[in-house]
Amino acid sequence: EEINISSRVLPYRDIDEIYSTCDYIVLAKVTSMSDSYLYNRTFDPNGDEPIAEQLRHLRTPYEVEIIEVFKGDTIESGDIMTVFTKGGTYAGYIVETSFPELEVGGTYILPVVDLGDNQNYVIRNPMAEVSDLSGESRSVALTSGSAQITASMFDSTWEGIDTISDLRDKIAEIEAGGE
């Protein structure tokens, strides 16, 4: 059975707001996805609490390889991090949220918040996808900063940020105090 859990996703105004509210901003490649699980909950389809409410706490973990860190001092390029999104599949239910899905093999700019409980890292929107390049051209595009960025949602948040290089420049400007 498919359940659509409407989750209120508010757009960030701009990269400045993402920077100030997230613990990490990383360029990462999704290397795997694990089974969805309920966070700090038990599931009882015959219980008093509605199924949709129980499944609101469903998370899907992804393992990502960090390519570049734009914000965050406890991780570095080459590290592996497990992040999660809301929604997924559990006990025969498909829980869809308004968050875009990550694809294994895809490369993304991920704003991440550390929930502080056992290295629980939640991906915040708006994330952005990095153009799908392969082989040597991918490495060159990422290193040089020419790889294209496409907003996964809330295009206005990424206005003026079309490439990795644009994002690097904007982060440097934020860190310099907006000068």
Short mmCIF file of C-alpha atoms in Angstrom, two decimals:
data_model
loop_
_atom_site.label_atom_id
_atom_site.label_comp_id
_atom_site.label_asym_id
_atom_site.label_seq_id
_atom_site.Cartn_x
_atom_site.Cartn_y
_atom_site.Cartn_z
CA GLU A 1 0.00 0.00 0.00
CA GLU A 2 1.30 3.46 -0.85
CA ILE A 3 1.06 6.23 1.71
CA ASN A 4 1.86 9.83 0.88
CA ILE A 5 3.10 11.63 3.95
CA SER A 6 2.99 15.32 3.35
CA SER A 7 6.01 16.83 4.94
CA ARG A 8 6.28 20.53 5.13
CA VAL A 9 9.38 21.54 3.23
CA LEU A 10 10.12 25.21 3.44
CA PRO A 11 12.47 26.68 0.87
CA TYR A 12 15.68 28.31 1.93
CA ARG A 13 15.99 31.84 0.58
CA ASP A 14 19.54 31.37 -0.64
CA ILE A 15 22.88 29.67 -0.10
CA ASP A 16 23.59 32.02 2.84
CA GLU A 17 20.63 30.56 4.71
CA ILE A 18 21.65 26.98 3.91
CA TYR A 19 25.16 27.77 5.16
CA SER A 20 23.90 29.23 8.44
CA THR A 21 21.44 26.40 9.23
CA CYS A 22 23.34 23.27 8.17
CA ASP A 23 26.29 21.61 9.87
CA TYR A 24 27.73 20.33 6.60
CA ILE A 25 27.51 21.18 2.94
CA VAL A 26 29.19 18.49 0.90
CA LEU A 27 29.64 17.30 -2.64
CA ALA A 28 29.10 13.56 -2.40
CA LYS A 29 28.53 10.49 -4.51
CA VAL A 30 25.86 8.04 -3.34
CA THR A 31 27.49 4.60 -3.12
CA SER A 32 24.64 2.58 -1.59
CA MET A 33 21.17 2.64 -0.11
CA SER A 34 20.11 0.52 2.87
CA ASP A 35 16.73 -0.71 4.05
CA SER A 36 14.40 1.88 5.48
CA TYR A 37 13.79 1.84 9.23
CA LEU A 38 11.63 3.55 11.83
CA TYR A 39 13.55 6.03 13.93
CA ASN A 40 12.95 5.51 17.67
CA ARG A 41 9.60 3.86 16.98
CA THR A 42 7.93 0.48 16.89
CA PHE A 43 5.40 -0.36 14.23
CA ASP A 44 2.02 -1.79 15.14
CA PRO A 45 -0.42 -1.83 12.20
CA ASN A 46 -3.20 -2.95 14.58
CA GLY A 47 -2.45 -0.34 17.25
CA ASP A 48 -4.35 2.80 18.17
CA GLU A 49 -1.98 5.17 16.37
CA PRO A 50 -2.79 5.61 12.65
CA ILE A 51 -0.37 3.83 10.33
CA ALA A 52 0.47 7.06 8.49
CA GLU A 53 1.49 8.68 11.79
CA GLN A 54 3.68 5.72 12.72
CA LEU A 55 5.37 5.76 9.31
CA ARG A 56 6.06 9.50 9.52
CA HIS A 57 9.28 8.50 11.29
CA LEU A 58 10.50 6.30 8.44
CA ARG A 59 14.04 6.97 7.25
CA THR A 60 16.10 5.64 4.37
CA PRO A 61 19.88 5.61 4.89
CA TYR A 62 22.38 6.22 2.10
CA GLU A 63 26.11 5.77 2.22
CA VAL A 64 27.92 8.60 0.45
CA GLU A 65 31.54 9.19 -0.39
CA ILE A 66 32.59 12.76 0.29
CA ILE A 67 34.19 14.37 -2.75
CA GLU A 68 34.49 17.92 -1.41
CA VAL A 69 33.55 19.66 1.84
CA PHE A 70 32.17 23.20 1.54
CA LYS A 71 31.25 23.42 5.23
CA GLY A 72 32.05 21.10 8.13
CA ASP A 73 35.30 20.55 9.97
CA THR A 74 34.93 16.94 11.09
CA ILE A 75 34.86 15.33 7.65
CA GLU A 76 37.10 15.48 4.62
CA SER A 77 37.34 14.35 1.04
CA GLY A 78 37.36 10.55 0.78
CA ASP A 79 35.38 10.00 4.00
CA ILE A 80 32.31 7.81 3.97
CA MET A 81 29.20 9.22 5.65
CA THR A 82 25.78 7.70 6.21
CA VAL A 83 23.00 10.21 5.65
CA PHE A 84 19.27 9.69 5.56
CA THR A 85 16.12 11.05 3.99
CA LYS A 86 12.54 10.68 5.14
CA GLY A 87 10.31 8.08 3.56
CA GLY A 88 11.01 4.72 1.97
CA THR A 89 9.52 1.23 2.06
CA TYR A 90 8.64 -0.59 5.25
CA ALA A 91 6.42 -3.57 6.15
CA GLY A 92 4.83 -3.56 2.71
CA TYR A 93 4.10 0.18 2.78
CA ILE A 94 5.65 2.70 0.42
CA VAL A 95 5.99 6.07 2.10
CA GLU A 96 6.51 8.98 -0.25
CA THR A 97 7.44 12.44 0.92
CA SER A 98 8.08 15.65 -0.94
CA PHE A 99 11.84 15.14 -0.70
CA PRO A 100 13.56 14.10 -3.95
CA GLU A 101 15.04 10.61 -3.95
CA LEU A 102 18.76 10.03 -4.23
CA GLU A 103 20.03 7.62 -6.86
CA VAL A 104 22.90 5.25 -6.17
CA GLY A 105 25.77 6.46 -8.37
CA GLY A 106 24.43 10.02 -8.43
CA THR A 107 26.48 13.00 -7.28
CA TYR A 108 24.83 15.71 -5.19
CA ILE A 109 25.41 18.85 -3.21
CA LEU A 110 23.97 17.83 0.16
CA PRO A 111 23.10 20.25 2.97
CA VAL A 112 23.32 18.04 6.07
CA VAL A 113 22.32 18.54 9.70
CA ASP A 114 23.91 16.48 12.48
CA LEU A 115 21.13 15.50 14.88
CA GLY A 116 23.77 14.75 17.49
CA ASP A 117 22.49 11.30 18.35
CA ASN A 118 24.89 8.65 17.20
CA GLN A 119 26.03 10.47 14.09
CA ASN A 120 22.56 10.75 12.63
CA TYR A 121 22.92 12.96 9.60
CA VAL A 122 19.74 14.17 7.92
CA ILE A 123 19.76 15.66 4.44
CA ARG A 124 18.00 18.99 4.26
CA ASN A 125 16.53 20.47 1.17
CA PRO A 126 17.25 22.02 -1.13
CA MET A 127 19.83 19.62 -2.36
CA ALA A 128 21.17 19.85 -5.87
CA GLU A 129 22.30 17.30 -8.41
CA VAL A 130 25.67 17.58 -10.13
CA SER A 131 25.77 16.86 -13.85
CA ASP A 132 26.29 13.23 -14.72
CA LEU A 133 29.77 12.96 -16.12
CA SER A 134 31.82 9.84 -16.46
CA GLY A 135 35.45 8.82 -16.46
CA GLU A 136 38.23 11.36 -16.71
CA SER A 137 35.94 14.19 -17.79
CA ARG A 138 34.07 13.84 -14.48
CA SER A 139 37.21 14.19 -12.39
CA VAL A 140 38.36 17.21 -14.39
CA ALA A 141 34.93 18.88 -14.20
CA LEU A 142 34.73 18.39 -10.43
CA THR A 143 38.28 19.56 -9.80
CA SER A 144 38.09 22.56 -12.10
CA GLY A 145 34.64 23.44 -10.83
CA SER A 146 32.99 23.38 -14.26
CA ALA A 147 30.52 20.59 -13.33
CA GLN A 148 26.95 21.88 -13.65
CA ILE A 149 24.60 22.07 -10.64
CA THR A 150 20.85 21.51 -11.04
CA ALA A 151 18.47 22.24 -8.16
CA SER A 152 16.45 19.23 -7.00
CA MET A 153 13.77 21.60 -5.78
CA PHE A 154 13.45 25.32 -5.00
CA ASP A 155 15.33 26.68 -8.01
CA SER A 156 15.41 30.19 -6.53
CA THR A 157 17.66 29.04 -3.69
CA TRP A 158 20.37 28.17 -6.21
CA GLU A 159 19.99 31.33 -8.31
CA GLY A 160 23.40 32.37 -9.62
CA ILE A 161 24.96 29.04 -8.59
CA ASP A 162 25.29 27.10 -11.84
CA THR A 163 28.61 25.30 -11.31
CA ILE A 164 30.77 23.89 -8.52
CA SER A 165 33.06 26.88 -9.04
CA ASP A 166 30.13 29.28 -8.45
CA LEU A 167 29.37 27.46 -5.19
CA ARG A 168 33.01 27.59 -4.06
CA ASP A 169 33.05 31.35 -4.73
CA LYS A 170 29.78 31.91 -2.86
CA ILE A 171 30.95 29.88 0.17
CA ALA A 172 34.24 31.84 0.23
CA GLU A 173 32.22 35.07 0.15
CA ILE A 174 30.03 33.90 3.05
CA GLU A 175 33.06 32.83 5.08
CA ALA A 176 34.71 36.21 4.42
CA GLY A 177 31.68 37.93 5.94
CA GLY A 178 29.77 38.67 2.75
CA GLU A 179 32.31 41.09 1.37
#
